Coordinates of C-alpha atoms and ligand atoms in Angstrom, one line a residue:
Chain A
M1 CA 88.3 8.3 -30.8
K2 CA 86.8 5.1 -29.4
P3 CA 89.7 2.7 -30.2
L4 CA 92.1 5.4 -28.8
L5 CA 90.1 5.5 -25.6
I6 CA 90.1 1.7 -25.3
A7 CA 93.9 1.5 -25.9
A8 CA 94.5 4.2 -23.3
G9 CA 92.2 2.4 -20.8
L10 CA 94.0 -0.9 -21.4
A11 CA 97.4 0.8 -20.9
L12 CA 96.2 2.4 -17.7
A13 CA 94.9 -1.0 -16.5
L14 CA 98.2 -2.8 -17.3
L15 CA 100.6 -0.1 -16.0
P16 CA 100.3 -1.1 -12.3
I17 CA 101.9 -4.5 -13.0
W18 CA 105.2 -2.7 -13.3
A19 CA 104.5 0.6 -11.5
L20 CA 103.3 -0.7 -8.1
E21 CA 105.1 -2.7 -5.5
S22 CA 103.8 -6.1 -4.3
F23 CA 101.5 -5.0 -1.5
H24 CA 99.8 -2.2 -3.4
L25 CA 99.4 -4.4 -6.5
F26 CA 97.8 -7.0 -4.2
Q27 CA 95.4 -4.4 -2.9
L28 CA 94.5 -3.3 -6.5
T29 CA 93.9 -6.9 -7.4
L30 CA 91.3 -7.2 -4.6
A31 CA 89.8 -3.9 -5.9
V32 CA 89.4 -5.4 -9.4
I33 CA 87.7 -8.4 -7.8
M34 CA 85.3 -6.2 -5.8
A35 CA 84.5 -4.2 -8.9
L36 CA 83.4 -7.5 -10.5
A37 CA 81.3 -8.4 -7.5
V38 CA 79.6 -5.0 -7.5
L39 CA 78.9 -5.4 -11.3
G40 CA 77.1 -8.7 -10.5
L41 CA 74.9 -7.0 -7.9
N42 CA 74.3 -4.1 -10.2
I43 CA 72.8 -6.4 -12.9
V44 CA 70.0 -7.7 -10.7
T45 CA 69.5 -4.6 -8.5
G46 CA 70.5 -1.7 -10.6
Y47 CA 69.3 -2.9 -14.0
N48 CA 66.5 -5.2 -13.0
G49 CA 65.3 -3.5 -9.8
Q50 CA 65.4 -6.6 -7.6
I51 CA 67.0 -5.5 -4.4
S52 CA 69.6 -7.9 -3.0
L53 CA 71.3 -7.3 0.3
G54 CA 72.8 -10.8 0.1
H55 CA 75.2 -10.9 -2.7
G56 CA 78.0 -11.9 -0.4
A57 CA 76.4 -15.3 -0.4
F58 CA 77.1 -15.8 -4.1
F59 CA 80.6 -14.4 -3.6
A60 CA 81.1 -17.2 -1.0
V61 CA 79.6 -19.9 -3.2
G62 CA 82.0 -18.9 -6.0
A63 CA 85.0 -18.8 -3.6
Y64 CA 84.2 -22.3 -2.3
A65 CA 83.4 -23.7 -5.8
T66 CA 87.0 -22.8 -6.7
A67 CA 88.7 -23.5 -3.3
I68 CA 87.2 -27.0 -2.8
P69 CA 88.4 -28.6 -6.2
M70 CA 91.7 -26.8 -6.0
S71 CA 92.4 -27.7 -2.4
L72 CA 91.0 -31.2 -2.2
L73 CA 91.2 -32.4 -5.8
D74 CA 94.2 -30.6 -7.1
W75 CA 92.4 -29.0 -9.9
S76 CA 93.9 -26.1 -11.8
F77 CA 92.3 -22.7 -11.2
W78 CA 91.1 -22.3 -14.7
A79 CA 89.2 -25.6 -14.6
T80 CA 87.3 -24.5 -11.6
L81 CA 85.8 -21.4 -13.3
P82 CA 83.2 -23.1 -15.4
V83 CA 82.2 -25.3 -12.4
S84 CA 81.9 -22.1 -10.3
A85 CA 79.8 -20.4 -13.0
I86 CA 77.4 -23.4 -13.2
V87 CA 77.1 -23.7 -9.4
C88 CA 76.5 -20.0 -8.9
G89 CA 74.1 -19.8 -11.8
V90 CA 72.0 -22.6 -10.4
V91 CA 72.0 -21.2 -6.9
G92 CA 71.2 -17.7 -8.2
W93 CA 68.4 -19.0 -10.4
G94 CA 67.0 -20.9 -7.3
V95 CA 67.0 -17.7 -5.2
G96 CA 65.3 -16.0 -8.1
F97 CA 62.1 -18.1 -7.6
P98 CA 61.1 -17.0 -4.2
A99 CA 62.2 -13.5 -5.3
L100 CA 59.3 -13.5 -7.8
R101 CA 56.8 -13.5 -5.0
L102 CA 58.7 -11.1 -2.7
G103 CA 58.8 -7.5 -3.9
G104 CA 61.0 -4.7 -2.9
L105 CA 61.8 -4.5 0.8
Y106 CA 60.7 -8.1 1.5
L107 CA 63.2 -9.4 -1.1
A108 CA 65.9 -7.2 0.4
L109 CA 65.3 -8.8 3.8
T110 CA 65.1 -12.3 2.5
T111 CA 68.4 -12.0 0.6
F112 CA 69.9 -10.4 3.7
A113 CA 68.8 -13.5 5.7
L114 CA 70.7 -15.6 3.1
A115 CA 73.8 -13.6 3.6
V116 CA 73.5 -14.1 7.4
A117 CA 73.0 -17.8 7.0
V118 CA 75.8 -18.7 4.6
P119 CA 78.8 -18.5 7.0
Q120 CA 76.9 -20.8 9.4
I121 CA 76.0 -23.2 6.7
L122 CA 79.6 -23.4 5.6
K123 CA 80.6 -24.3 9.2
H124 CA 78.0 -27.0 9.6
K125 CA 79.2 -30.5 10.4
A126 CA 77.4 -32.0 7.4
V127 CA 79.6 -30.2 5.0
E128 CA 82.7 -29.8 7.1
A129 CA 84.6 -32.5 5.2
W130 CA 84.4 -30.3 2.1
T131 CA 84.5 -26.8 3.4
G132 CA 87.1 -27.3 6.2
G133 CA 84.6 -26.0 8.7
V134 CA 85.7 -23.0 10.8
Q135 CA 89.3 -23.4 9.8
G136 CA 88.5 -23.1 6.1
L137 CA 90.7 -24.3 3.2
F138 CA 94.2 -23.3 2.1
L139 CA 95.1 -23.4 -1.6
L140 CA 98.0 -22.3 -3.9
K141 CA 97.5 -19.5 -6.4
P142 CA 98.1 -20.5 -10.0
E143 CA 101.7 -20.1 -11.1
A144 CA 102.7 -17.8 -13.9
P145 CA 103.9 -19.5 -17.1
A146 CA 107.7 -19.1 -17.3
W147 CA 107.6 -17.1 -20.6
L148 CA 105.6 -14.3 -18.9
A149 CA 108.4 -13.5 -16.4
L150 CA 106.0 -12.2 -13.9
S151 CA 106.0 -12.5 -10.1
P152 CA 103.1 -14.3 -8.5
D153 CA 101.5 -11.0 -7.4
Q154 CA 101.9 -9.5 -10.9
Y155 CA 100.5 -12.6 -12.5
M156 CA 97.4 -12.7 -10.2
Y157 CA 96.7 -9.1 -11.0
L158 CA 96.8 -10.0 -14.7
V159 CA 94.5 -13.0 -14.2
A160 CA 92.0 -10.9 -12.2
L161 CA 92.1 -8.2 -14.8
L162 CA 91.6 -10.7 -17.6
V163 CA 88.6 -12.6 -16.0
A164 CA 87.0 -9.3 -14.8
G165 CA 87.6 -7.7 -18.1
L166 CA 85.9 -10.6 -19.9
C167 CA 83.0 -10.5 -17.6
Y168 CA 82.6 -6.8 -18.0
L169 CA 82.6 -7.1 -21.8
L170 CA 80.0 -9.9 -21.8
T171 CA 77.8 -8.0 -19.4
A172 CA 78.1 -4.8 -21.4
N173 CA 77.0 -6.7 -24.5
L174 CA 74.1 -8.3 -22.6
L175 CA 72.9 -5.0 -21.2
R176 CA 72.9 -3.0 -24.4
G177 CA 70.8 -5.5 -26.4
R178 CA 67.4 -7.0 -26.3
I179 CA 67.8 -8.7 -23.0
G180 CA 69.3 -5.7 -21.2
R181 CA 66.4 -3.5 -22.4
A182 CA 64.0 -6.0 -21.2
M183 CA 65.6 -6.1 -17.7
M184 CA 65.3 -2.3 -17.4
A185 CA 61.8 -2.3 -18.9
V186 CA 60.7 -4.8 -16.2
R187 CA 62.3 -2.6 -13.5
D188 CA 60.6 0.6 -14.9
N189 CA 57.1 -0.7 -15.6
P190 CA 56.2 -4.4 -15.3
T191 CA 52.7 -4.0 -16.7
A192 CA 53.9 -2.4 -19.9
A193 CA 56.8 -4.9 -20.1
E194 CA 54.4 -7.8 -20.1
A195 CA 52.3 -6.0 -22.8
M196 CA 55.5 -5.9 -24.9
G197 CA 55.7 -9.7 -24.6
M198 CA 58.3 -9.9 -21.8
D199 CA 57.9 -12.9 -19.5
L200 CA 58.6 -11.5 -16.1
A201 CA 59.2 -14.7 -14.3
S202 CA 61.7 -16.1 -16.8
L203 CA 63.5 -12.7 -17.2
K204 CA 63.8 -12.1 -13.5
T205 CA 65.1 -15.6 -12.5
R206 CA 67.6 -15.7 -15.4
T207 CA 68.8 -12.2 -14.4
F208 CA 69.3 -13.4 -10.9
A209 CA 71.3 -16.3 -12.2
V210 CA 73.6 -14.1 -14.4
S211 CA 74.1 -11.7 -11.5
A212 CA 75.1 -14.6 -9.2
I213 CA 77.5 -16.0 -11.8
I214 CA 79.3 -12.6 -12.2
T215 CA 79.6 -12.1 -8.4
G216 CA 80.5 -15.7 -8.1
M217 CA 83.4 -15.3 -10.6
A218 CA 84.7 -12.5 -8.3
G219 CA 84.5 -15.0 -5.4
S220 CA 86.5 -17.6 -7.4
L221 CA 89.2 -15.0 -8.1
S222 CA 89.3 -13.9 -4.5
A223 CA 89.9 -17.5 -3.3
A224 CA 92.8 -17.9 -5.7
V225 CA 94.4 -14.5 -4.9
V226 CA 94.1 -14.8 -1.2
E227 CA 94.9 -18.5 -1.2
F228 CA 92.5 -19.1 1.6
V229 CA 88.8 -19.3 2.2
A230 CA 87.0 -19.4 5.6
P231 CA 83.3 -18.8 6.5
D232 CA 84.1 -15.6 8.4
S233 CA 85.5 -13.9 5.3
F234 CA 81.9 -13.9 4.0
T235 CA 79.8 -12.4 6.7
F236 CA 76.8 -10.2 5.9
I237 CA 79.2 -7.2 6.1
L238 CA 80.5 -8.2 2.7
S239 CA 77.0 -8.1 1.3
I240 CA 76.4 -4.6 2.7
S241 CA 79.8 -3.4 1.4
L242 CA 78.9 -4.6 -2.1
F243 CA 75.5 -2.7 -1.8
V244 CA 77.3 0.4 -0.6
G245 CA 79.8 0.1 -3.5
M246 CA 76.9 -0.2 -6.0
V247 CA 75.2 2.9 -4.7
V248 CA 78.3 5.0 -4.4
G249 CA 79.6 4.0 -7.8
G250 CA 76.3 4.4 -9.6
V251 CA 73.1 2.3 -9.6
G252 CA 72.5 0.8 -13.1
S253 CA 75.9 1.8 -14.4
I254 CA 78.6 -0.5 -15.6
L255 CA 81.3 2.1 -15.2
G256 CA 79.9 3.0 -11.8
S257 CA 80.6 -0.6 -10.7
V258 CA 84.3 -0.1 -11.2
F259 CA 84.3 3.0 -8.9
G260 CA 82.2 1.0 -6.5
G261 CA 84.9 -1.7 -6.4
L262 CA 87.5 0.9 -5.6
F263 CA 85.4 2.3 -2.9
V264 CA 84.7 -1.1 -1.3
L265 CA 88.4 -1.8 -1.0
F266 CA 90.1 1.5 -0.4
V267 CA 87.7 3.6 1.7
P268 CA 87.9 1.3 4.8
N269 CA 91.7 1.3 4.5
L270 CA 91.6 5.1 4.2
A271 CA 89.4 5.3 7.3
E272 CA 91.8 3.1 9.2
A273 CA 94.7 5.3 8.2
I274 CA 92.9 8.5 9.3
S275 CA 91.8 7.2 12.7
R276 CA 92.8 3.9 14.3
S277 CA 90.5 4.3 17.2
A278 CA 87.3 5.0 15.3
P279 CA 87.6 4.0 11.6
G280 CA 83.8 3.3 11.5
V281 CA 83.0 6.9 12.1
I282 CA 85.4 8.1 9.4
Y283 CA 84.0 5.5 7.0
G284 CA 80.5 6.7 7.7
A285 CA 81.5 10.3 7.3
I286 CA 83.1 9.6 3.9
L287 CA 80.1 7.6 2.8
I288 CA 77.7 10.4 3.7
L289 CA 80.0 12.9 2.0
F290 CA 79.9 10.9 -1.2
L291 CA 76.1 10.5 -1.2
F292 CA 75.7 14.3 -0.6
I293 CA 78.2 15.4 -3.3
L294 CA 77.4 12.6 -5.8
P295 CA 73.7 11.7 -5.5
D296 CA 73.9 9.7 -8.7
G297 CA 77.1 8.0 -7.8
V298 CA 80.5 8.6 -9.3
A299 CA 79.0 7.4 -12.7
G300 CA 76.5 10.3 -12.5
L301 CA 79.4 12.8 -12.2
V302 CA 81.2 11.2 -15.1
R303 CA 78.0 11.4 -17.2
R304 CA 77.5 15.1 -16.3
F305 CA 80.9 15.9 -17.8
T306 CA 80.8 13.7 -20.8
T307 CA 77.2 14.2 -22.2
K308 CA 76.4 17.3 -24.1
K309 CA 73.8 19.6 -22.5
R310 CA 70.4 18.2 -23.1
I311 CA 68.0 20.4 -24.9
I312 CA 64.4 19.4 -25.4
P313 CA 63.3 20.6 -28.9
G314 CA 59.7 20.5 -30.1
R315 CA 58.1 21.2 -26.7
E316 CA 54.4 21.3 -27.5
T317 CA 53.0 24.8 -28.1
S318 CA 49.3 25.1 -28.0
Chain B
M1 CA 36.5 -15.1 -39.2
A2 CA 37.0 -11.8 -37.5
L3 CA 40.4 -10.8 -36.2
L4 CA 39.1 -10.1 -32.8
E5 CA 36.0 -11.6 -31.3
V6 CA 34.8 -10.6 -27.9
R7 CA 32.0 -12.8 -26.7
D8 CA 29.7 -12.1 -23.6
V9 CA 32.5 -10.7 -21.6
V10 CA 31.7 -9.9 -18.0
M11 CA 34.2 -8.3 -15.6
R12 CA 33.4 -7.9 -11.9
F13 CA 35.6 -6.2 -9.3
G14 CA 34.2 -7.2 -6.0
G15 CA 30.6 -5.8 -6.1
V16 CA 31.3 -3.6 -9.1
T17 CA 30.4 -4.9 -12.5
A18 CA 32.7 -2.9 -14.8
V19 CA 31.7 -4.8 -18.0
G20 CA 28.4 -6.6 -18.0
G21 CA 28.2 -9.0 -21.0
V22 CA 29.7 -7.3 -24.0
S23 CA 30.1 -8.9 -27.5
F24 CA 31.6 -7.3 -30.6
S25 CA 34.1 -8.1 -33.3
V26 CA 36.8 -6.3 -35.2
E27 CA 37.6 -7.3 -38.8
E28 CA 41.0 -7.3 -40.4
R29 CA 42.2 -3.8 -41.5
Q30 CA 39.2 -2.2 -39.8
I31 CA 39.3 0.8 -37.5
C32 CA 36.8 0.3 -34.8
G33 CA 35.9 3.1 -32.4
L34 CA 35.0 2.3 -28.9
I35 CA 33.1 5.1 -27.2
G36 CA 31.2 5.7 -24.0
P37 CA 31.0 8.1 -21.0
N38 CA 33.5 8.0 -18.2
G39 CA 33.5 4.8 -16.3
A40 CA 31.6 3.0 -19.1
G41 CA 34.2 0.1 -19.0
K42 CA 36.3 0.9 -22.1
T43 CA 39.7 0.6 -20.4
T44 CA 38.6 -2.5 -18.5
L45 CA 37.6 -4.1 -21.8
F46 CA 41.0 -3.1 -23.2
N47 CA 42.7 -4.8 -20.3
I48 CA 40.7 -7.9 -20.9
I49 CA 41.5 -8.0 -24.6
S50 CA 45.2 -7.5 -24.0
G51 CA 45.3 -10.2 -21.3
I52 CA 46.0 -8.0 -18.3
Y53 CA 42.6 -9.0 -16.7
R54 CA 41.0 -12.4 -17.0
P55 CA 37.3 -11.9 -17.5
S56 CA 34.8 -13.2 -14.9
E57 CA 32.8 -14.7 -17.8
G58 CA 32.9 -14.8 -21.5
S59 CA 35.7 -15.3 -24.0
V60 CA 38.1 -13.4 -26.3
T61 CA 39.4 -14.9 -29.6
F62 CA 42.2 -13.1 -31.3
A63 CA 43.8 -14.2 -34.6
G64 CA 42.1 -17.6 -34.4
T65 CA 43.3 -18.3 -30.9
N66 CA 41.2 -18.4 -27.8
T67 CA 43.2 -16.0 -25.7
T68 CA 40.9 -15.7 -22.6
A69 CA 43.3 -17.6 -20.3
L70 CA 46.7 -16.9 -21.9
P71 CA 49.4 -15.4 -19.8
R72 CA 49.9 -11.6 -20.2
H73 CA 53.2 -11.8 -22.1
A74 CA 51.7 -14.2 -24.7
M75 CA 49.6 -11.5 -26.4
A76 CA 52.3 -9.4 -28.0
P77 CA 53.8 -12.4 -29.9
L78 CA 50.3 -13.1 -31.3
G79 CA 50.3 -9.7 -32.9
L80 CA 48.5 -7.5 -30.3
G81 CA 50.0 -4.0 -29.6
R82 CA 48.6 -1.4 -27.2
T83 CA 49.0 2.0 -25.6
F84 CA 47.8 3.0 -22.2
Q85 CA 45.4 5.7 -21.2
N86 CA 47.6 7.1 -18.4
L87 CA 51.0 6.3 -20.1
A88 CA 53.0 3.3 -19.1
L89 CA 56.5 4.1 -20.5
F90 CA 59.8 2.9 -19.3
R91 CA 60.6 6.1 -17.4
S92 CA 64.3 6.1 -17.1
M93 CA 65.0 4.9 -20.7
S94 CA 65.4 7.1 -23.7
V95 CA 62.8 7.5 -26.4
R96 CA 64.7 5.2 -28.7
E97 CA 65.2 2.5 -26.0
N98 CA 61.5 2.6 -25.3
V99 CA 60.7 2.0 -28.9
L100 CA 63.3 -0.7 -29.2
A101 CA 61.8 -2.4 -26.1
G102 CA 58.6 -2.7 -28.1
A103 CA 60.5 -4.9 -30.5
H104 CA 61.0 -7.5 -27.8
S105 CA 58.3 -9.9 -29.0
A106 CA 59.7 -9.7 -32.6
G107 CA 63.1 -11.0 -31.4
H108 CA 64.4 -14.3 -30.2
A109 CA 68.0 -13.9 -29.2
G110 CA 68.4 -14.8 -25.5
F111 CA 71.0 -14.1 -22.7
F112 CA 73.7 -16.2 -24.3
A113 CA 73.4 -14.9 -27.9
N114 CA 73.3 -11.3 -26.6
A115 CA 76.3 -11.6 -24.2
L116 CA 78.4 -13.1 -27.0
R117 CA 76.9 -10.9 -29.7
L118 CA 76.3 -13.9 -31.9
P119 CA 75.4 -13.1 -35.5
A120 CA 71.7 -13.9 -34.9
A121 CA 71.6 -11.3 -32.1
R122 CA 73.3 -8.7 -34.2
R123 CA 71.1 -9.2 -37.2
E124 CA 68.0 -8.9 -35.0
E125 CA 69.3 -5.8 -33.4
A126 CA 70.1 -4.2 -36.8
V127 CA 66.5 -4.9 -38.0
A128 CA 65.0 -3.4 -34.8
A129 CA 67.2 -0.4 -35.1
R130 CA 66.2 0.3 -38.6
R131 CA 62.5 -0.1 -37.8
A132 CA 62.9 2.2 -34.8
D133 CA 64.5 4.8 -37.0
E134 CA 61.5 4.6 -39.4
L135 CA 59.0 5.0 -36.6
L136 CA 60.9 7.8 -34.9
A137 CA 60.7 9.6 -38.2
L138 CA 57.0 8.8 -38.8
L139 CA 56.0 10.0 -35.4
A140 CA 58.2 13.1 -35.4
L141 CA 60.4 11.8 -32.5
R142 CA 63.8 12.0 -34.2
D143 CA 64.8 15.2 -32.3
V144 CA 64.1 13.7 -28.9
A145 CA 65.3 10.1 -29.6
D146 CA 68.0 10.2 -27.0
I147 CA 66.2 12.0 -24.3
A148 CA 64.7 10.2 -21.2
V149 CA 61.0 9.9 -21.8
S150 CA 60.1 11.2 -18.4
D151 CA 61.5 14.6 -19.5
L152 CA 59.1 14.9 -22.4
P153 CA 55.6 16.6 -22.5
F154 CA 52.5 14.4 -22.3
G155 CA 51.6 14.5 -26.0
T156 CA 55.1 13.5 -27.1
Q157 CA 55.0 10.6 -24.6
K158 CA 51.8 9.4 -26.2
R159 CA 53.5 9.3 -29.6
V160 CA 56.4 7.3 -28.0
E161 CA 53.8 4.8 -26.8
M162 CA 52.4 4.5 -30.3
A163 CA 55.8 4.0 -31.8
R164 CA 56.6 1.4 -29.2
A165 CA 53.4 -0.5 -30.0
L166 CA 53.9 -0.3 -33.8
I167 CA 57.5 -1.6 -33.9
S168 CA 56.5 -5.2 -33.4
Q169 CA 54.2 -4.9 -36.4
P170 CA 51.0 -5.9 -34.6
K171 CA 47.9 -7.1 -36.4
L172 CA 45.7 -5.2 -34.0
L173 CA 46.6 -1.9 -32.3
L174 CA 44.6 -0.9 -29.2
L175 CA 44.8 2.8 -28.6
D176 CA 43.4 4.2 -25.3
E177 CA 42.6 7.9 -25.8
P178 CA 45.5 8.8 -28.1
A179 CA 44.0 12.3 -28.5
G180 CA 44.1 13.0 -24.7
G181 CA 45.7 16.4 -24.1
L182 CA 46.0 17.3 -27.8
N183 CA 44.7 20.6 -29.3
H184 CA 42.6 20.8 -32.5
G185 CA 45.5 21.0 -35.0
E186 CA 47.1 18.0 -33.3
V187 CA 43.9 16.0 -33.3
D188 CA 43.7 16.6 -37.1
E189 CA 47.3 15.4 -37.5
L190 CA 46.5 12.3 -35.4
A191 CA 43.5 11.4 -37.6
R192 CA 45.8 11.6 -40.7
L193 CA 48.4 9.5 -38.9
L194 CA 45.9 6.8 -38.0
E195 CA 44.8 6.5 -41.6
E196 CA 48.4 6.4 -42.8
V197 CA 49.3 3.8 -40.2
R198 CA 46.4 1.5 -41.2
A199 CA 47.4 1.8 -44.8
S200 CA 51.1 1.2 -44.5
F201 CA 51.2 -1.2 -41.6
D202 CA 48.3 -3.3 -42.8
L203 CA 46.6 -3.6 -39.4
S204 CA 43.4 -3.1 -37.5
I205 CA 42.9 -0.5 -34.8
L206 CA 40.6 -0.5 -31.8
L207 CA 40.3 3.1 -30.8
V208 CA 39.0 4.4 -27.4
E209 CA 38.4 8.1 -27.6
H210 CA 36.3 10.8 -26.1
H211 CA 37.0 13.1 -29.1
M212 CA 33.9 12.4 -31.2
S213 CA 34.9 14.1 -34.4
L214 CA 38.1 12.0 -34.5
V215 CA 36.3 8.8 -33.9
M216 CA 33.6 9.5 -36.4
R217 CA 36.1 10.6 -39.0
V218 CA 38.5 7.6 -38.9
S219 CA 36.3 4.7 -37.8
D220 CA 34.8 2.1 -40.1
K221 CA 32.5 1.1 -37.3
V222 CA 31.8 2.3 -33.8
V223 CA 30.8 0.4 -30.6
A224 CA 29.2 2.4 -27.8
L225 CA 29.2 1.3 -24.1
D226 CA 27.4 2.7 -21.2
F227 CA 27.6 1.3 -17.6
G228 CA 29.4 -1.8 -18.9
K229 CA 26.7 -2.6 -21.5
K230 CA 26.8 -2.3 -25.3
I231 CA 24.2 0.3 -26.3
A232 CA 25.1 0.6 -30.0
D233 CA 27.2 -1.0 -32.7
G234 CA 27.3 0.1 -36.3
T235 CA 28.6 2.7 -38.8
P236 CA 29.6 6.1 -37.3
H237 CA 26.4 7.6 -38.7
E238 CA 24.2 4.9 -37.1
V239 CA 25.9 5.2 -33.7
R240 CA 25.9 9.0 -33.7
T241 CA 22.2 9.1 -34.4
S242 CA 21.2 6.3 -32.0
P243 CA 18.8 7.6 -29.4
E244 CA 20.5 5.4 -26.7
V245 CA 23.8 7.0 -27.4
I246 CA 22.5 10.5 -27.3
R247 CA 20.7 9.8 -24.1
A248 CA 23.9 8.3 -22.5
Y249 CA 25.9 11.3 -23.4
L250 CA 23.4 14.0 -22.6
G251 CA 22.8 12.3 -19.3
D252 CA 26.5 12.5 -18.6
G253 CA 26.7 16.2 -19.7
H254 CA 28.5 15.3 -22.9
D255 CA 27.3 16.0 -26.4
A256 CA 27.7 13.3 -29.1
H257 CA 27.5 16.0 -31.7
A258 CA 30.0 18.3 -30.2
A259 CA 33.2 19.2 -32.1
Ligands
ATP1 N1 40.8 -2.5 -10.9 C1 39.6 -2.1 -10.6 N2 39.0 -2.3 -9.4 C2 37.8 -1.9 -9.1 N3 37.0 -1.2 -10.0 C3 37.5 -0.9 -11.2 C4 38.8 -1.3 -11.6 N4 39.0 -0.9 -12.8 C5 37.9 -0.3 -13.2 N5 37.0 -0.3 -12.2 C6 35.6 0.4 -12.3 O1 35.0 -0.1 -13.5 C7 34.3 0.9 -14.1 C8 34.8 1.1 -15.5 O2 36.1 1.7 -15.5 P1 37.0 1.9 -16.8 O3 38.3 2.5 -16.4 O4 37.0 0.7 -17.7 O5 36.1 3.1 -17.6 P2 36.5 3.9 -18.9 O6 35.3 3.6 -19.8 O7 37.8 3.5 -19.4 O8 36.4 5.4 -18.4 P3 37.3 6.6 -18.8 O9 36.6 7.2 -20.0 O10 37.1 7.6 -17.6 O11 38.7 6.2 -19.0 C9 34.5 2.1 -13.3 O12 33.3 2.3 -12.4 C10 35.7 1.9 -12.5 O13 35.6 2.5 -11.2
MG2 MG1 39.5 4.6 -19.7

C-alpha cells in the first residue's frame, strides 16, 4: 500500500512537466517553492510553538545567498545551496537567542519587525555593492543538461521539486524521531519537557536554525527560478502570506504545508481573476471561508477522512 | 552513601516559607513515603529535588552529585524520573509519543543523525520503541496507545505519566499523589504495581500520597511533614503512631488511621 502511494504521488508530481504549458508550469514551480517556505515556518511555529511573523526575512536571506554568488561571482546554482544553508542556519540560530526571552506575542512582534527591516537593510548603502540596492540583481537560471531534453521551465520545475522533495524528506525524518518529539514536547509543556531532560535553550535555537534553513532553501530556489532578486520582493507581506499558508494548510502538519504553499500562490491569483477592482476583498472572503470550513486546516480535513474512527476503550468505571 | 540526600533545605516564596529546613535521605531500592497535610510542602520539596526550584538554603545530593544548582534538564540524565500532582503531559501527543518523549534523556542522536536517519538514530529509536511497548503493556495502556492523551480520563493520564517517567530507567522515581482520583480497587492495583516496579526496574521510589493505607503498605520508611517542617521519620509503624503526626492530621481534619 505505502510504496504504491509513494509511486502514485511521484507520478502525480512529475506529470505537470509534460502536461502543463510554460506559464502554468512556472506558477506551479513557485507553488512548490512556497510549500517549502511554509514547511520551514511550520517547523518552528507549528511543531515548536515559537510564533514567527517574519519568515520572509529568511526567505530573503536565502535568495540573496544564492543570487550574490551566482550574479557577481558566476557560481553554479548548486554550489550556492550549501552556502545558503549555512548563512540561513547561522542567521536563524542568532534570531533564536532573543526568541528565548520573548514568549508568544512578543516574539511574534519581534520577528515581524525583522521582516519589516530586511528590505531596507538590503537597500542600504553599506551593502549596495553586493545586493544591487533598490535595483536588485539579475542572474541566469541553471541550464538543463542536454541529455534531459527539457525546456528551461521544465527543468526548473524538476529542480524545485527535487530540492523541495529532499527537504521534505529530511524534515519528515527529523520530526518523527527523538528531536521532533522533543520539539513538540517543548511546545506542549516546557516544565515537563525539562523534567524529561530536554534542554529548552538548545532545542529552541537549533529548531529556529533548521526552520530558517528550510525557508532559506525556498528563497534560493526562488532566486534561480525568477532570475531576479530585489528588496521589494521580500516585504513583510511575504511573511504574512507564509503565516496564512501555514494556518490554512494545517499548523504542525507536513502535508498541510504543501496545501499552504498552493494557497499562498494560487488564491491571490484566483482573487485577481474574480475581481480586478477589489482582489483584497475576495482574498479575505476566501480566507475566512477556509478558516470556517476547515478549522484544522486542509490537513485536518485529510486526517478526518484517512484515520479510523477513534474509540476510547477502557474508560474508567468506578 | 544514600541515593538521595536532602540537607537542611529551606524554600521561601516571598514571605511564605514553604519548606523550613528539612533533611532526610532515600537509600537505594527503598520506597520512601512522604506524607503531610495539604500545604505541608511536599510538592515544593519534589520541585526542589527535581531541580525545578533552587532552594533558598540547604543542599540536595543525588547519586553522588551535588545537584542543588544544576540546570533543570540535567536531572533526568542523572537518573531522576518524576510525575506531577496535577498532570503535566504533552497534550496534543499520543500516549505512545508521550512515553517515547520520556526516553529523551536515554538517547543521544541529534538533529543531523535524525534527519538522515543514521544507523545510530535508528538503533536508538528501535530500543525506545521496544521499551515503550513493554511499558504500555505493564501499565495497561496498549489499547489507548495511539490516542491523544488529552482525550483520556484522569486515572489513565496518571498511568501515562508513570510510563513516561519509567522509560528512561531512572534510579529514583518521584511520584506525586499517584492514587489521586482512584477508587479502592485501583489503589490496590497501584500498590501491587509499585512493588512490581521496584523489583523489576531496580529503583527507589519517593512517594507523596494522602492515601495512608497505600503509603503504609508499600513504604520501607515514611517521612512526615507539617508546615514545612519534618515531624517524623521512621518505619511506617513508628510514623503512624507518632503523636506529632496524629496531632497534625487530626488538627487538619484528617485521620492517620483512616482507610
Ligand atoms: N510557587 C509558589 N509561590 C508561592 N507559594 C507557594 C508556591 N508553591 C507553593 N507555595 C506555598 O507553599 C506551601 C506548600 O505548598 P505545597 O504545594 O508544597 O504543598 P503540598 O504539601 O504539596 O500540598 P498538597 O497536599 O495540597 O499537594 C503552601 O502554603 C503553598 O501555598
Ligand atoms: Mg502537592
